[in-house]
Structure formats: C-alpha cells, structure tokens
Amino acid sequence: MSGPPWTPEHEAFRRAVRSFLEREVAPHADDWEAAGRIPREVFRRMGDLGFLGITAPEAHGGAGADVFMAVAFLEELPRSRMGGFCASVSVQQFMATAHIAAAGSEALKRRYLEPSVQGAKVGALAITEPDAGSDVASIRTRAVREGDAYVVNGSKTFITNGAEGDFYTLAVRTGGEGAEGISLLVVDADTPGVTVSRRLKKMGWHASDTAELAFQDARVPAENLVGEEGQGFGLLVGAFALERLCAAAIAVGSADLALEETLAYMKSRTAFGRPLTRFQALTHRLADLAAELEAARHLTHHCAGLVGEGRPAVAEAAMAKLVATELSVRMADACLQCYGGYGFMEEYPLARFFRDARAATLAGGTSEIMREIVARSLVERAGEKEHLPAPAAPPSRRSEPAMDPSEKPAAESPPSAEAWTVERIARSLPGRLRADKVEGWKSVFHYRLKNSERPDWTVRIENGACTVEEGLGGAPDCIVEMKEETFLAIETGKMNPQTAFLMGRVRVTNLTEMMQFIKAFRPLEG
C-alpha cells in the first residue's frame, strides 16, 4: 500500500472538522476541563454537522464513509486541546455504537444508533472490571435470562462516558467460564438497579467523565441482546483493531499539534539574543521525533487500509497503537522541555498535552499488552517461514467423495486427536451439523489452510444441510484463513477459537457469519 487514498472530499472534511474544533470547542477547553464534563449541546452540534456518524450506515442517519474519513476526523480531534474530549467522542462514535451497527437488531439501531449519530444520545462501552481489563474472557458481570429479560449483577470500572452517558454497551457473562460465555447487552443508564458508584478523578483527560458502575438485579429487556448469546467475545475482539486504530490516529494528531505549538513558541521566544529555533540541542531532538512521527503516521494509515479492507489487522493495529501512543508521550515530554519553566505552568498547553498523552498508553490495552500481541504474531510468522511439512492424509482417503448430507456416517470408533487430518475433519462437517441452528440460513465459506498439502476447501450451508468439497468454488460469504496446525488444534479442542482469533492466528472476512458457523456444528467426538 503506497499511501492512503486521500481525495479532495477527505481534505475538505478535515478542514471542516478543524475549523469547528478551533472555533467552537478549543476556546472552552479550560472551562470544560474544570467542570469535568462536555456539554450535551456540543454532541448535538456535532450530530448536526455529520461528525458523529462518519462510518455509520446511511440507512440509520450516517454518512457511510470510508475508514480514512474517520482517520481524518480522529487526527483532527486533538485540536480541541483536550484529550478527554478526544476520548469521549471517539468512544461515542467508534466503540459504544460500533457493535450495535455491526450486529444489533433493527430495533436497537433505531433506539440507540440513530440518536447517537444525531448527538441526541451519548453511549459508553462497558467492558473493564476491577479484576478484568485486557483479559476480556475473565469478566464476571453476569446476566441471567428470566423470561423476557436478563437480570444483571456486577460492576464495571474506567468507563468513559460512564457518568454522563445515556446507555452502555455492556459485556456480560450469560454462559459458562471463558470466552464462549460472553454476550453484549445494551443497557439504559436509568434502568433501576444501575448506579454510578463514583466518578473517578484522573491525572489527565479531565473533560471526559470516567466512572465506576454497579449493577444490582437490573432487569434489561432480552431484545437488547446484541447478536446472539455467546457472540460477545467475538464481537469485541473483532472491533479491537478499530479501537486501537482510533487511539493511534488520535495520538498522531496530538503529537503533530504538540510539535506545531512548540515550534511556534520557539520562534517567538529568545535566549542569549537568538530564537530558540536556533539552538541545535533543542531542534535536533525535535527533528528525531518529527521523523518518528511520520513513521507512526504511515503505520497508522497502513493499518487503516487493512481495516478498510475488512482484514482483522490484529498485529498491525497493536503496532500502530504501541508506536503512536508511546511517541505521543515522548513528544509531549520533549516539547514541554522546550518551553522551559513555562511548560510546567497550567496556562500553557504543554502541561495538559503531557498529562493527557500518558492515558493513551493505558486505555484500550496497555503498551505491554500491545507488545505481547505483536510478539506472538512474530513467533507465528517465524513458524510459517520454517515450511514444516504437514502430515500426509491417509492414501485411502484421498479419493473419498463428498458425503451426501442425507447419509449418516458409518459407525466406527472415533479417531484419536492425533489421527485427525484436515480432510477427515472437513468431511465430518455434514454429520456434525446442528440442523436447528441453520434453519433458513444460506452461506458459503472458503477455507484456506497454510502449510497444508490440501489447503483449499468450500463449505456450503443451505436448506438445513451442509456440503463440503475440496477447492474453492462459488462466491464466498466468508473467507477463513489460518495455518493447518491452528485448524487442527481448534477442531480437536486443543485451542479456543476466540483466543486464536484474538491472537491473529485466524483471519476471517465476515465475523458475524463465522460466529454463526461455530455454533452450527457439534464438536468432534473422541
């Protein structure tokens, strides 16, 4: 990818966002920081200007624009001079409503997505708990189905828009332990049993409200379930790349603005009869950071391109967030130093830039978590380069025809986990189909298995039946890519499929279809 496909429309939109922020938001930064909240009329104003539904479907009031329009918006958000404003607005648009747009019912979209695009409602994404942050699969807040409602009990913390928001897209446990038991519910903030335990006082991001939430026997309509039970982990993981792209783009814009403000100050400030821009000890440090900033910008735009293509971009998003947010901290530190003592004063912008930059290395996954994701990706890629030969399928199976879905497999002792091959597992799918899970569903899946002697398979589901054929046939509704060993490990129960996706070992082009596919088959026996 040579560069982002910026068009005159992208640039005009960027200029409009910058003009709005500099005229209608930045002049109020000190007041909103002191108040610890953003006035509701600002969200309504942004809704009127089309700034809150950039990538949302046009059918629900959004612009339906591409991801680079969103990146242009995010890179300009720091012009508000408030990291908290950036956090609150990005959560509202790209996190709290993203799952509703992707998997919510039409009723949920009308009740929550559309008013959010208009700025009439403000949402929060509530995942983190006192004992579970990046380890999403360990959340404890539970939702138990009772008739036409879920009864929710538990707590959440570090929730942006938690105190001022109208609704929460809430991660809850509806099933057993692990990733498979997690679902998403949309919960109105004024639901009886839902309380704001306390507003959290933060080192930075003062303009955004951050809260602890408590849920005690809160009854939430069952129709507020996003997607199906058990799909929550997959939905959350599928959106991590976008969330981290948001953090990276904001960090790039923040570092850019800090550098711009600092150079303007250095031109006007003199020492020993010369402007500060004439002192090499200062300018060379900024030169190094400016070079890193351009690298971070291009990495972020590359990640945006992958996200725009519908690719998981797990490792690339982690890289972009890691590089951009860590750079933003170092940029703010270096720029503050150029201000000398004035940089330490609240009346100058660098004091706030310095405080706010630090939060971005924590929110949405710490830098340490980003490094862990990148490291595991490196190990996986190194394994691919080894070109280890895959175990050959038994010769007697090579000419085995596709199983007729009406036929039942002959009774035989199930093979051990070591005896399963790609072909044997693929041919077993028709007999493992749960007909009740696929009623009225028609879908075509292309499997591409790296390092396998028989890498390509097509799985069709239609009329309550499943057929499997070797090779790639027809137009796919979902493409699934992974290494052969990952496929075997998942199918034989040695690896959790959601965890494999989280770590970038599985790539799919349609997460919703894939989640339904997983539920449609019984596990292997033996």
Short mmCIF file of C-alpha atoms in Angstrom, two decimals:
data_model
loop_
_atom_site.label_atom_id
_atom_site.label_comp_id
_atom_site.label_asym_id
_atom_site.label_seq_id
_atom_site.Cartn_x
_atom_site.Cartn_y
_atom_site.Cartn_z
CA MET A 1 0.00 0.00 0.00
CA SER A 2 1.67 3.21 -1.18
CA GLY A 3 -0.40 5.58 0.89
CA PRO A 4 -3.91 6.47 1.97
CA PRO A 5 -6.36 7.30 -0.82
CA TRP A 6 -6.89 10.91 0.22
CA THR A 7 -9.35 12.71 -2.03
CA PRO A 8 -10.47 16.35 -2.16
CA GLU A 9 -13.52 15.22 -0.16
CA HIS A 10 -11.30 13.84 2.61
CA GLU A 11 -9.32 17.06 2.80
CA ALA A 12 -12.42 19.25 2.75
CA PHE A 13 -13.88 17.21 5.58
CA ARG A 14 -10.62 17.52 7.55
CA ARG A 15 -10.70 21.30 7.15
CA ALA A 16 -14.32 21.43 8.30
CA VAL A 17 -13.54 19.39 11.42
CA ARG A 18 -10.52 21.57 12.25
CA SER A 19 -12.50 24.76 11.79
CA PHE A 20 -15.28 23.54 14.08
CA LEU A 21 -12.88 22.42 16.79
CA GLU A 22 -10.83 25.59 16.75
CA ARG A 23 -13.84 27.92 16.70
CA GLU A 24 -16.44 26.12 18.83
CA VAL A 25 -14.57 23.72 21.10
CA ALA A 26 -10.99 24.76 21.90
CA PRO A 27 -11.99 28.20 23.31
CA HIS A 28 -14.00 26.38 26.02
CA ALA A 29 -11.33 23.83 26.90
CA ASP A 30 -10.38 25.34 30.25
CA ASP A 31 -14.00 25.57 31.41
CA TRP A 32 -14.90 22.03 30.34
CA GLU A 33 -11.73 20.65 31.90
CA ALA A 34 -12.61 22.36 35.18
CA ALA A 35 -16.20 21.10 35.04
CA GLY A 36 -15.14 17.54 34.20
CA ARG A 37 -17.83 17.20 31.56
CA ILE A 38 -18.67 18.06 27.96
CA PRO A 39 -21.96 19.94 27.45
CA ARG A 40 -24.64 17.93 25.68
CA GLU A 41 -25.26 20.65 23.14
CA VAL A 42 -21.76 20.01 21.75
CA PHE A 43 -22.74 16.44 20.84
CA ARG A 44 -25.93 17.72 19.23
CA ARG A 45 -23.96 20.29 17.29
CA MET A 46 -21.54 17.61 16.07
CA GLY A 47 -24.50 15.45 15.09
CA ASP A 48 -25.94 18.30 13.04
CA LEU A 49 -22.61 18.72 11.26
CA GLY A 50 -22.38 15.00 10.44
CA PHE A 51 -19.38 14.37 12.70
CA LEU A 52 -20.87 11.51 14.74
CA GLY A 53 -21.93 9.07 12.04
CA ILE A 54 -18.96 9.08 9.69
CA THR A 55 -18.86 5.34 9.01
CA ALA A 56 -22.40 4.54 10.21
CA PRO A 57 -24.85 3.20 7.59
CA GLU A 58 -26.77 5.81 5.64
CA ALA A 59 -29.97 3.90 6.41
CA HIS A 60 -29.52 4.91 10.03
CA GLY A 61 -28.51 8.51 9.50
CA GLY A 62 -24.79 8.02 9.00
CA ALA A 63 -22.57 9.11 6.14
CA GLY A 64 -21.44 5.59 5.23
CA ALA A 65 -17.97 6.99 4.54
CA ASP A 66 -14.73 5.03 4.38
CA VAL A 67 -12.29 4.47 7.24
CA PHE A 68 -9.94 7.20 6.00
CA MET A 69 -12.66 9.79 6.55
CA ALA A 70 -12.75 8.56 10.14
CA VAL A 71 -8.95 8.78 10.38
CA ALA A 72 -9.02 12.38 9.15
CA PHE A 73 -11.58 13.17 11.87
CA LEU A 74 -9.60 11.39 14.58
CA GLU A 75 -6.33 13.08 13.67
CA GLU A 76 -8.02 16.47 13.98
CA LEU A 77 -9.74 15.77 17.34
CA PRO A 78 -6.70 16.91 19.39
CA ARG A 79 -7.35 20.42 18.03
CA SER A 80 -9.93 20.52 20.83
CA ARG A 81 -6.94 20.88 23.20
CA MET A 82 -8.49 18.17 25.40
CA GLY A 83 -7.50 14.53 25.49
CA GLY A 84 -10.72 13.84 27.37
CA PHE A 85 -12.79 15.30 24.55
CA CYS A 86 -10.98 13.00 22.09
CA ALA A 87 -11.71 10.00 24.31
CA SER A 88 -15.38 10.81 24.89
CA VAL A 89 -16.20 11.49 21.24
CA SER A 90 -14.28 8.52 19.85
CA VAL A 91 -15.94 6.16 22.35
CA GLN A 92 -19.35 7.54 21.41
CA GLN A 93 -18.84 7.07 17.69
CA PHE A 94 -16.49 4.14 17.16
CA MET A 95 -16.95 1.93 20.22
CA ALA A 96 -20.26 2.24 22.06
CA THR A 97 -22.29 2.13 18.85
CA ALA A 98 -19.95 0.02 16.67
CA HIS A 99 -21.30 -3.30 17.91
CA ILE A 100 -24.90 -2.15 17.58
CA ALA A 101 -24.22 -1.14 13.98
CA ALA A 102 -22.47 -4.45 13.24
CA ALA A 103 -24.76 -6.97 14.92
CA GLY A 104 -27.67 -5.19 16.58
CA SER A 105 -31.28 -5.67 15.56
CA GLU A 106 -33.08 -3.01 13.56
CA ALA A 107 -34.92 -2.03 16.73
CA LEU A 108 -31.64 -1.49 18.60
CA LYS A 109 -30.27 0.56 15.74
CA ARG A 110 -33.34 2.79 15.76
CA ARG A 111 -33.30 3.22 19.55
CA TYR A 112 -29.57 3.72 20.10
CA LEU A 113 -27.52 4.06 16.91
CA GLU A 114 -29.65 6.68 15.19
CA PRO A 115 -29.95 9.07 18.17
CA SER A 116 -26.20 8.64 18.79
CA VAL A 117 -25.46 9.70 15.23
CA GLN A 118 -27.70 12.72 15.80
CA GLY A 119 -25.94 13.57 19.06
CA ALA A 120 -29.19 13.15 21.00
CA LYS A 121 -27.78 10.21 22.98
CA VAL A 122 -24.31 9.53 24.33
CA GLY A 123 -23.09 5.97 24.80
CA ALA A 124 -20.34 4.13 26.64
CA LEU A 125 -18.63 0.79 26.08
CA ALA A 126 -18.52 -1.03 29.42
CA ILE A 127 -16.07 -3.94 29.46
CA THR A 128 -13.38 -3.39 32.11
CA GLU A 129 -13.96 -4.67 35.64
CA PRO A 130 -11.92 -4.31 38.82
CA ASP A 131 -10.39 -7.75 38.21
CA ALA A 132 -10.53 -7.96 34.41
CA GLY A 133 -9.10 -5.48 31.93
CA SER A 134 -7.40 -6.71 28.77
CA ASP A 135 -8.33 -10.28 29.76
CA VAL A 136 -11.87 -9.89 28.42
CA ALA A 137 -12.61 -13.61 28.74
CA SER A 138 -12.41 -13.29 32.55
CA ILE A 139 -15.20 -10.77 33.12
CA ARG A 140 -17.64 -11.65 35.93
CA THR A 141 -20.62 -9.34 35.49
CA ARG A 142 -23.44 -11.83 34.95
CA ALA A 143 -26.73 -11.63 33.07
CA VAL A 144 -29.24 -14.39 33.80
CA ARG A 145 -32.23 -14.86 31.50
CA GLU A 146 -35.59 -14.67 33.30
CA GLY A 147 -38.49 -14.72 30.89
CA ASP A 148 -38.30 -11.75 28.55
CA ALA A 149 -35.46 -10.05 30.43
CA TYR A 150 -31.89 -10.50 31.63
CA VAL A 151 -31.12 -9.81 35.28
CA VAL A 152 -27.68 -8.19 35.51
CA ASN A 153 -25.38 -8.16 38.53
CA GLY A 154 -21.78 -6.98 38.70
CA SER A 155 -19.58 -3.92 38.31
CA LYS A 156 -17.51 -2.07 35.74
CA THR A 157 -14.72 0.48 36.08
CA PHE A 158 -12.75 3.02 34.00
CA ILE A 159 -15.83 3.61 31.84
CA THR A 160 -15.55 6.69 29.61
CA ASN A 161 -18.94 8.46 29.38
CA GLY A 162 -20.00 6.26 32.29
CA ALA A 163 -21.47 9.04 34.42
CA GLU A 164 -22.91 11.26 31.69
CA GLY A 165 -23.90 8.62 29.14
CA ASP A 166 -27.45 7.55 28.27
CA PHE A 167 -26.69 3.89 27.61
CA TYR A 168 -23.98 1.28 27.98
CA THR A 169 -22.97 -1.41 25.51
CA LEU A 170 -22.25 -3.87 28.28
CA ALA A 171 -20.12 -7.03 28.23
CA VAL A 172 -21.77 -9.66 30.43
CA ARG A 173 -21.45 -13.35 31.14
CA THR A 174 -24.54 -15.25 30.01
CA GLY A 175 -22.92 -18.67 29.90
CA GLY A 176 -20.11 -20.63 31.50
CA GLU A 177 -16.49 -19.69 32.02
CA GLY A 178 -14.25 -18.46 29.25
CA ALA A 179 -14.83 -16.58 26.02
CA GLU A 180 -17.81 -18.65 24.88
CA GLY A 181 -19.96 -17.40 27.77
CA ILE A 182 -19.74 -13.68 26.96
CA SER A 183 -22.54 -11.64 25.39
CA LEU A 184 -23.31 -7.96 24.78
CA LEU A 185 -26.36 -6.12 26.12
CA VAL A 186 -27.43 -2.53 25.59
CA VAL A 187 -28.43 -1.13 28.98
CA ASP A 188 -30.12 2.22 29.57
CA ALA A 189 -28.32 4.25 32.21
CA ASP A 190 -31.58 5.00 34.02
CA THR A 191 -32.51 1.31 34.41
CA PRO A 192 -33.47 0.54 38.03
CA GLY A 193 -30.57 -1.24 39.68
CA VAL A 194 -27.93 0.60 37.61
CA THR A 195 -25.91 3.16 39.56
CA VAL A 196 -22.80 5.26 39.10
CA SER A 197 -20.73 4.19 42.10
CA ARG A 198 -18.40 7.14 41.75
CA ARG A 199 -16.75 9.46 39.28
CA LEU A 200 -13.04 8.73 39.05
CA LYS A 201 -10.51 11.52 39.40
CA LYS A 202 -7.81 11.21 36.79
CA MET A 203 -4.35 12.65 36.23
CA GLY A 204 -5.45 13.76 32.75
CA TRP A 205 -8.41 13.58 30.38
CA HIS A 206 -10.28 15.86 32.78
CA ALA A 207 -13.04 16.87 30.35
CA SER A 208 -14.29 13.29 29.93
CA ASP A 209 -16.24 11.68 32.73
CA THR A 210 -14.87 8.32 33.81
CA ALA A 211 -16.90 6.23 36.21
CA GLU A 212 -17.36 3.06 38.17
CA LEU A 213 -20.72 1.40 37.55
CA ALA A 214 -22.70 -1.05 39.68
CA PHE A 215 -25.47 -3.40 38.53
CA GLN A 216 -27.75 -4.93 41.15
CA ASP A 217 -30.65 -7.03 39.88
CA ALA A 218 -31.00 -4.69 36.91
CA ARG A 219 -33.64 -6.05 34.50
CA VAL A 220 -32.74 -5.50 30.87
CA PRO A 221 -35.12 -6.47 28.04
CA ALA A 222 -33.94 -9.62 26.27
CA GLU A 223 -34.44 -7.79 22.97
CA ASN A 224 -31.45 -5.60 23.98
CA LEU A 225 -29.10 -8.50 23.30
CA VAL A 226 -26.61 -7.59 20.55
CA GLY A 227 -26.37 -10.53 18.15
CA GLU A 228 -26.80 -13.87 19.87
CA GLU A 229 -25.80 -15.23 23.26
CA GLY A 230 -22.15 -16.18 23.31
CA GLN A 231 -21.19 -13.87 20.42
CA GLY A 232 -19.94 -11.07 22.66
CA PHE A 233 -16.28 -12.06 22.79
CA GLY A 234 -16.08 -12.39 19.03
CA LEU A 235 -17.74 -9.02 18.51
CA LEU A 236 -15.41 -7.32 20.98
CA VAL A 237 -12.29 -8.93 19.56
CA GLY A 238 -13.38 -8.10 16.02
CA ALA A 239 -13.60 -4.41 16.96
CA PHE A 240 -10.25 -4.22 18.78
CA ALA A 241 -8.41 -3.26 15.59
CA LEU A 242 -10.73 -0.28 15.04
CA GLU A 243 -10.46 0.78 18.70
CA ARG A 244 -6.67 0.67 18.56
CA LEU A 245 -6.65 2.45 15.21
CA CYS A 246 -8.65 5.24 16.87
CA ALA A 247 -6.06 5.52 19.64
CA ALA A 248 -3.21 5.58 17.12
CA ALA A 249 -4.81 8.25 14.91
CA ILE A 250 -5.58 10.50 17.89
CA ALA A 251 -2.03 10.05 19.18
CA VAL A 252 -0.61 11.01 15.79
CA GLY A 253 -2.78 14.13 15.71
CA SER A 254 -1.84 15.01 19.27
CA ALA A 255 1.90 14.64 18.64
CA ASP A 256 1.55 16.70 15.47
CA LEU A 257 -0.22 19.50 17.33
CA ALA A 258 2.28 19.48 20.21
CA LEU A 259 5.14 19.84 17.74
CA GLU A 260 3.33 22.63 15.87
CA GLU A 261 2.60 24.58 19.07
CA THR A 262 6.16 24.15 20.31
CA LEU A 263 7.82 25.34 17.11
CA ALA A 264 5.59 28.42 17.10
CA TYR A 265 6.58 29.15 20.71
CA MET A 266 10.29 28.60 19.99
CA LYS A 267 10.19 31.07 17.09
CA SER A 268 8.81 33.78 19.36
CA ARG A 269 10.96 33.02 22.42
CA THR A 270 14.57 34.23 22.55
CA ALA A 271 17.55 33.32 24.70
CA PHE A 272 21.01 34.86 24.50
CA GLY A 273 19.73 37.10 21.73
CA ARG A 274 18.57 34.26 19.46
CA PRO A 275 15.21 32.48 18.94
CA LEU A 276 15.05 29.04 20.47
CA THR A 277 14.78 27.53 16.98
CA ARG A 278 18.49 28.39 16.54
CA PHE A 279 19.59 26.06 19.35
CA GLN A 280 20.63 22.71 17.95
CA ALA A 281 20.27 20.90 21.29
CA LEU A 282 16.52 21.54 21.06
CA THR A 283 15.85 21.33 17.34
CA HIS A 284 17.73 18.08 16.74
CA ARG A 285 15.71 16.37 19.44
CA LEU A 286 12.55 17.58 17.74
CA ALA A 287 13.92 16.50 14.36
CA ASP A 288 14.27 12.92 15.59
CA LEU A 289 10.74 12.95 16.95
CA ALA A 290 9.37 14.51 13.73
CA ALA A 291 10.88 11.64 11.75
CA GLU A 292 9.32 9.10 14.13
CA LEU A 293 6.01 10.93 13.83
CA GLU A 294 5.98 10.48 10.06
CA ALA A 295 6.73 6.79 10.50
CA ALA A 296 3.92 6.45 13.05
CA ARG A 297 1.55 8.30 10.73
CA HIS A 298 2.29 5.96 7.82
CA LEU A 299 1.96 2.87 10.02
CA THR A 300 -1.41 4.15 11.24
CA HIS A 301 -2.59 4.80 7.69
CA HIS A 302 -1.40 1.34 6.63
CA CYS A 303 -3.43 -0.16 9.47
CA ALA A 304 -6.44 1.90 8.38
CA GLY A 305 -6.13 0.44 4.90
CA LEU A 306 -6.22 -3.09 6.29
CA VAL A 307 -9.23 -2.31 8.48
CA GLY A 308 -10.95 -0.72 5.48
CA GLU A 309 -10.42 -3.93 3.51
CA GLY A 310 -12.14 -5.89 6.28
CA ARG A 311 -8.97 -7.68 7.40
CA PRO A 312 -8.52 -8.38 11.12
CA ALA A 313 -5.22 -6.43 11.33
CA VAL A 314 -4.70 -7.67 14.88
CA ALA A 315 -0.92 -7.29 14.97
CA GLU A 316 -0.85 -4.17 12.78
CA ALA A 317 -3.36 -2.35 14.99
CA ALA A 318 -1.37 -3.29 18.09
CA MET A 319 1.79 -1.99 16.41
CA ALA A 320 0.14 1.28 15.42
CA LYS A 321 -1.27 1.92 18.88
CA LEU A 322 2.00 1.00 20.57
CA VAL A 323 4.19 3.15 18.34
CA ALA A 324 1.87 6.18 18.11
CA THR A 325 0.84 6.43 21.77
CA GLU A 326 4.37 5.90 23.10
CA LEU A 327 5.64 8.51 20.64
CA SER A 328 2.95 10.95 21.78
CA VAL A 329 4.25 10.67 25.35
CA ARG A 330 7.84 11.29 24.29
CA MET A 331 6.79 14.15 22.02
CA ALA A 332 4.87 15.86 24.82
CA ASP A 333 7.82 15.41 27.17
CA ALA A 334 10.34 16.85 24.70
CA CYS A 335 8.06 19.75 23.76
CA LEU A 336 7.41 20.61 27.39
CA GLN A 337 11.18 20.77 27.91
CA CYS A 338 11.46 23.29 25.07
CA TYR A 339 9.09 25.59 26.95
CA GLY A 340 11.35 25.54 29.98
CA GLY A 341 9.60 26.52 33.19
CA TYR A 342 6.58 27.78 31.27
CA GLY A 343 5.88 24.25 30.08
CA PHE A 344 5.18 23.29 33.68
CA MET A 345 2.55 26.00 34.03
CA GLU A 346 -1.15 25.21 33.53
CA GLU A 347 -1.67 28.34 31.44
CA TYR A 348 0.46 26.85 28.67
CA PRO A 349 -0.82 23.96 26.54
CA LEU A 350 2.04 21.52 27.07
CA ALA A 351 1.15 20.79 30.68
CA ARG A 352 -2.19 19.36 29.54
CA PHE A 353 -0.68 17.65 26.48
CA PHE A 354 1.83 15.94 28.79
CA ARG A 355 -0.83 14.67 31.19
CA ASP A 356 -3.26 13.59 28.51
CA ALA A 357 -0.72 11.73 26.38
CA ARG A 358 0.04 9.31 29.20
CA ALA A 359 -3.50 7.94 29.33
CA ALA A 360 -3.42 6.71 25.75
CA THR A 361 -0.73 4.13 26.58
CA LEU A 362 -3.17 2.56 29.08
CA ALA A 363 -6.67 2.81 27.57
CA GLY A 364 -7.78 0.22 25.05
CA GLY A 365 -5.00 -2.17 26.06
CA THR A 366 -1.73 -1.19 27.69
CA SER A 367 1.54 -0.92 25.79
CA GLU A 368 2.60 -4.18 27.44
CA ILE A 369 -0.45 -5.96 26.02
CA MET A 370 0.28 -4.49 22.59
CA ARG A 371 3.84 -5.83 22.79
CA GLU A 372 2.54 -9.26 23.77
CA ILE A 373 0.20 -9.33 20.76
CA VAL A 374 2.98 -8.24 18.40
CA ALA A 375 5.44 -10.71 19.92
CA ARG A 376 3.07 -13.64 19.46
CA SER A 377 2.43 -12.56 15.90
CA LEU A 378 6.18 -12.54 15.24
CA VAL A 379 6.51 -16.06 16.62
CA GLU A 380 3.62 -17.22 14.43
CA ARG A 381 5.15 -15.67 11.33
CA ALA A 382 8.53 -17.19 12.13
CA GLY A 383 6.84 -20.58 12.31
CA GLU A 384 5.29 -20.06 8.87
CA LYS A 385 8.72 -19.43 7.37
CA GLU A 386 10.00 -22.77 8.55
CA HIS A 387 7.77 -24.53 5.97
CA LEU A 388 7.40 -27.59 8.09
CA PRO A 389 5.81 -30.41 6.07
CA ALA A 390 2.24 -31.16 7.05
CA PRO A 391 1.33 -34.76 7.90
CA ALA A 392 0.05 -36.51 4.79
CA ALA A 393 -3.58 -37.64 4.69
CA PRO A 394 -4.10 -41.41 4.64
CA PRO A 395 -3.88 -42.61 0.98
CA SER A 396 -7.15 -44.49 1.26
CA ARG A 397 -8.96 -41.22 1.97
CA ARG A 398 -7.66 -39.21 -0.96
CA SER A 399 -10.40 -40.16 -3.40
CA GLU A 400 -13.19 -40.16 -0.84
CA PRO A 401 -16.25 -38.40 -2.34
CA ALA A 402 -18.07 -35.59 -0.59
CA MET A 403 -20.59 -37.01 1.85
CA ASP A 404 -24.24 -36.75 0.91
CA PRO A 405 -25.92 -34.76 3.71
CA SER A 406 -28.76 -37.28 3.81
CA GLU A 407 -26.35 -40.11 4.61
CA LYS A 408 -25.15 -40.93 8.08
CA PRO A 409 -21.51 -41.81 8.59
CA ALA A 410 -20.82 -45.46 9.19
CA ALA A 411 -20.43 -46.37 12.83
CA GLU A 412 -16.79 -46.62 13.76
CA SER A 413 -14.55 -45.87 16.69
CA PRO A 414 -13.70 -42.16 16.73
CA PRO A 415 -10.06 -41.48 15.90
CA SER A 416 -7.70 -40.03 18.47
CA ALA A 417 -6.82 -36.34 18.26
CA GLU A 418 -3.52 -37.29 16.63
CA ALA A 419 -5.33 -39.23 13.85
CA TRP A 420 -7.47 -36.34 12.65
CA THR A 421 -6.42 -34.79 9.36
CA VAL A 422 -7.69 -31.73 7.51
CA GLU A 423 -9.65 -33.86 5.06
CA ARG A 424 -11.15 -36.11 7.71
CA ILE A 425 -12.32 -33.12 9.74
CA ALA A 426 -13.71 -31.37 6.66
CA ARG A 427 -15.63 -34.49 5.60
CA SER A 428 -17.06 -34.81 9.11
CA LEU A 429 -18.86 -31.47 8.99
CA PRO A 430 -22.12 -32.65 7.35
CA GLY A 431 -22.58 -35.28 10.04
CA ARG A 432 -21.87 -32.76 12.82
CA LEU A 433 -24.31 -30.13 11.60
CA ARG A 434 -26.93 -28.92 14.09
CA ALA A 435 -29.93 -28.52 11.82
CA ASP A 436 -31.81 -26.40 14.35
CA LYS A 437 -29.02 -23.80 14.23
CA VAL A 438 -29.07 -23.28 10.46
CA GLU A 439 -32.77 -23.11 9.65
CA GLY A 440 -33.25 -20.51 6.92
CA TRP A 441 -29.51 -19.79 6.74
CA LYS A 442 -27.60 -19.93 3.47
CA SER A 443 -23.87 -19.29 3.40
CA VAL A 444 -20.67 -20.27 1.57
CA PHE A 445 -17.31 -20.47 3.35
CA HIS A 446 -13.89 -20.69 1.73
CA TYR A 447 -11.20 -22.23 3.94
CA ARG A 448 -7.56 -21.51 3.08
CA LEU A 449 -5.16 -23.52 5.23
CA LYS A 450 -1.49 -22.57 5.06
CA ASN A 451 1.25 -25.23 5.20
CA SER A 452 -1.27 -27.91 4.21
CA GLU A 453 -0.97 -30.36 1.32
CA ARG A 454 -4.73 -29.89 0.77
CA PRO A 455 -5.23 -26.23 1.66
CA ASP A 456 -8.47 -25.14 -0.05
CA TRP A 457 -12.00 -26.20 0.94
CA THR A 458 -15.52 -24.94 0.31
CA VAL A 459 -18.27 -25.46 2.88
CA ARG A 460 -21.86 -24.71 1.83
CA ILE A 461 -24.81 -24.44 4.20
CA GLU A 462 -28.29 -24.32 2.67
CA ASN A 463 -31.74 -25.78 3.34
CA GLY A 464 -30.64 -27.12 6.72
CA ALA A 465 -27.82 -29.19 5.20
CA CYS A 466 -24.07 -28.92 4.75
CA THR A 467 -21.89 -29.99 1.82
CA VAL A 468 -18.10 -29.97 1.63
CA GLU A 469 -15.85 -30.05 -1.43
CA GLU A 470 -12.14 -29.65 -1.95
CA GLY A 471 -11.11 -26.49 -3.75
CA LEU A 472 -12.63 -23.03 -3.76
CA GLY A 473 -15.98 -22.90 -5.51
CA GLY A 474 -18.58 -20.16 -5.84
CA ALA A 475 -18.69 -16.67 -4.36
CA PRO A 476 -17.88 -16.87 -0.62
CA ASP A 477 -19.83 -15.12 2.11
CA CYS A 478 -16.83 -15.58 4.39
CA ILE A 479 -13.16 -16.42 3.78
CA VAL A 480 -11.32 -18.15 6.62
CA GLU A 481 -7.50 -18.25 6.68
CA MET A 482 -5.21 -20.00 9.17
CA LYS A 483 -2.35 -22.46 9.36
CA GLU A 484 -3.14 -26.16 9.19
CA GLU A 485 -1.87 -26.74 12.73
CA THR A 486 -4.17 -24.00 14.05
CA PHE A 487 -7.16 -25.56 12.27
CA LEU A 488 -6.35 -29.00 13.73
CA ALA A 489 -5.81 -27.58 17.22
CA ILE A 490 -9.15 -25.74 17.19
CA GLU A 491 -11.13 -28.65 15.82
CA THR A 492 -9.64 -31.18 18.26
CA GLY A 493 -10.27 -28.91 21.25
CA LYS A 494 -6.64 -28.02 21.95
CA MET A 495 -7.15 -24.31 21.18
CA ASN A 496 -10.05 -21.95 21.89
CA PRO A 497 -11.28 -20.45 18.55
CA GLN A 498 -11.95 -17.00 20.02
CA THR A 499 -8.49 -16.89 21.59
CA ALA A 500 -6.96 -17.95 18.27
CA PHE A 501 -8.76 -15.09 16.55
CA LEU A 502 -7.67 -12.61 19.24
CA MET A 503 -4.04 -13.54 18.74
CA GLY A 504 -4.31 -13.17 14.97
CA ARG A 505 -3.99 -16.89 14.23
CA VAL A 506 -7.32 -16.93 12.39
CA ARG A 507 -8.37 -14.35 9.81
CA VAL A 508 -11.98 -14.06 8.64
CA THR A 509 -13.65 -11.61 6.31
CA ASN A 510 -17.10 -11.77 7.94
CA LEU A 511 -17.06 -12.18 11.71
CA THR A 512 -20.84 -12.41 12.08
CA GLU A 513 -21.06 -15.31 9.61
CA MET A 514 -18.14 -17.05 11.30
CA MET A 515 -19.68 -16.82 14.76
CA GLN A 516 -22.86 -18.44 13.43
CA PHE A 517 -20.77 -21.10 11.72
CA ILE A 518 -19.05 -22.03 15.00
CA LYS A 519 -22.42 -22.53 16.71
CA ALA A 520 -23.76 -24.63 13.83
CA PHE A 521 -21.60 -27.73 14.40
CA ARG A 522 -21.18 -30.25 17.17
CA PRO A 523 -17.59 -30.77 18.36
CA LEU A 524 -15.59 -33.74 17.18
CA GLU A 525 -16.06 -36.93 19.16
CA GLY A 526 -13.03 -38.65 20.54
#
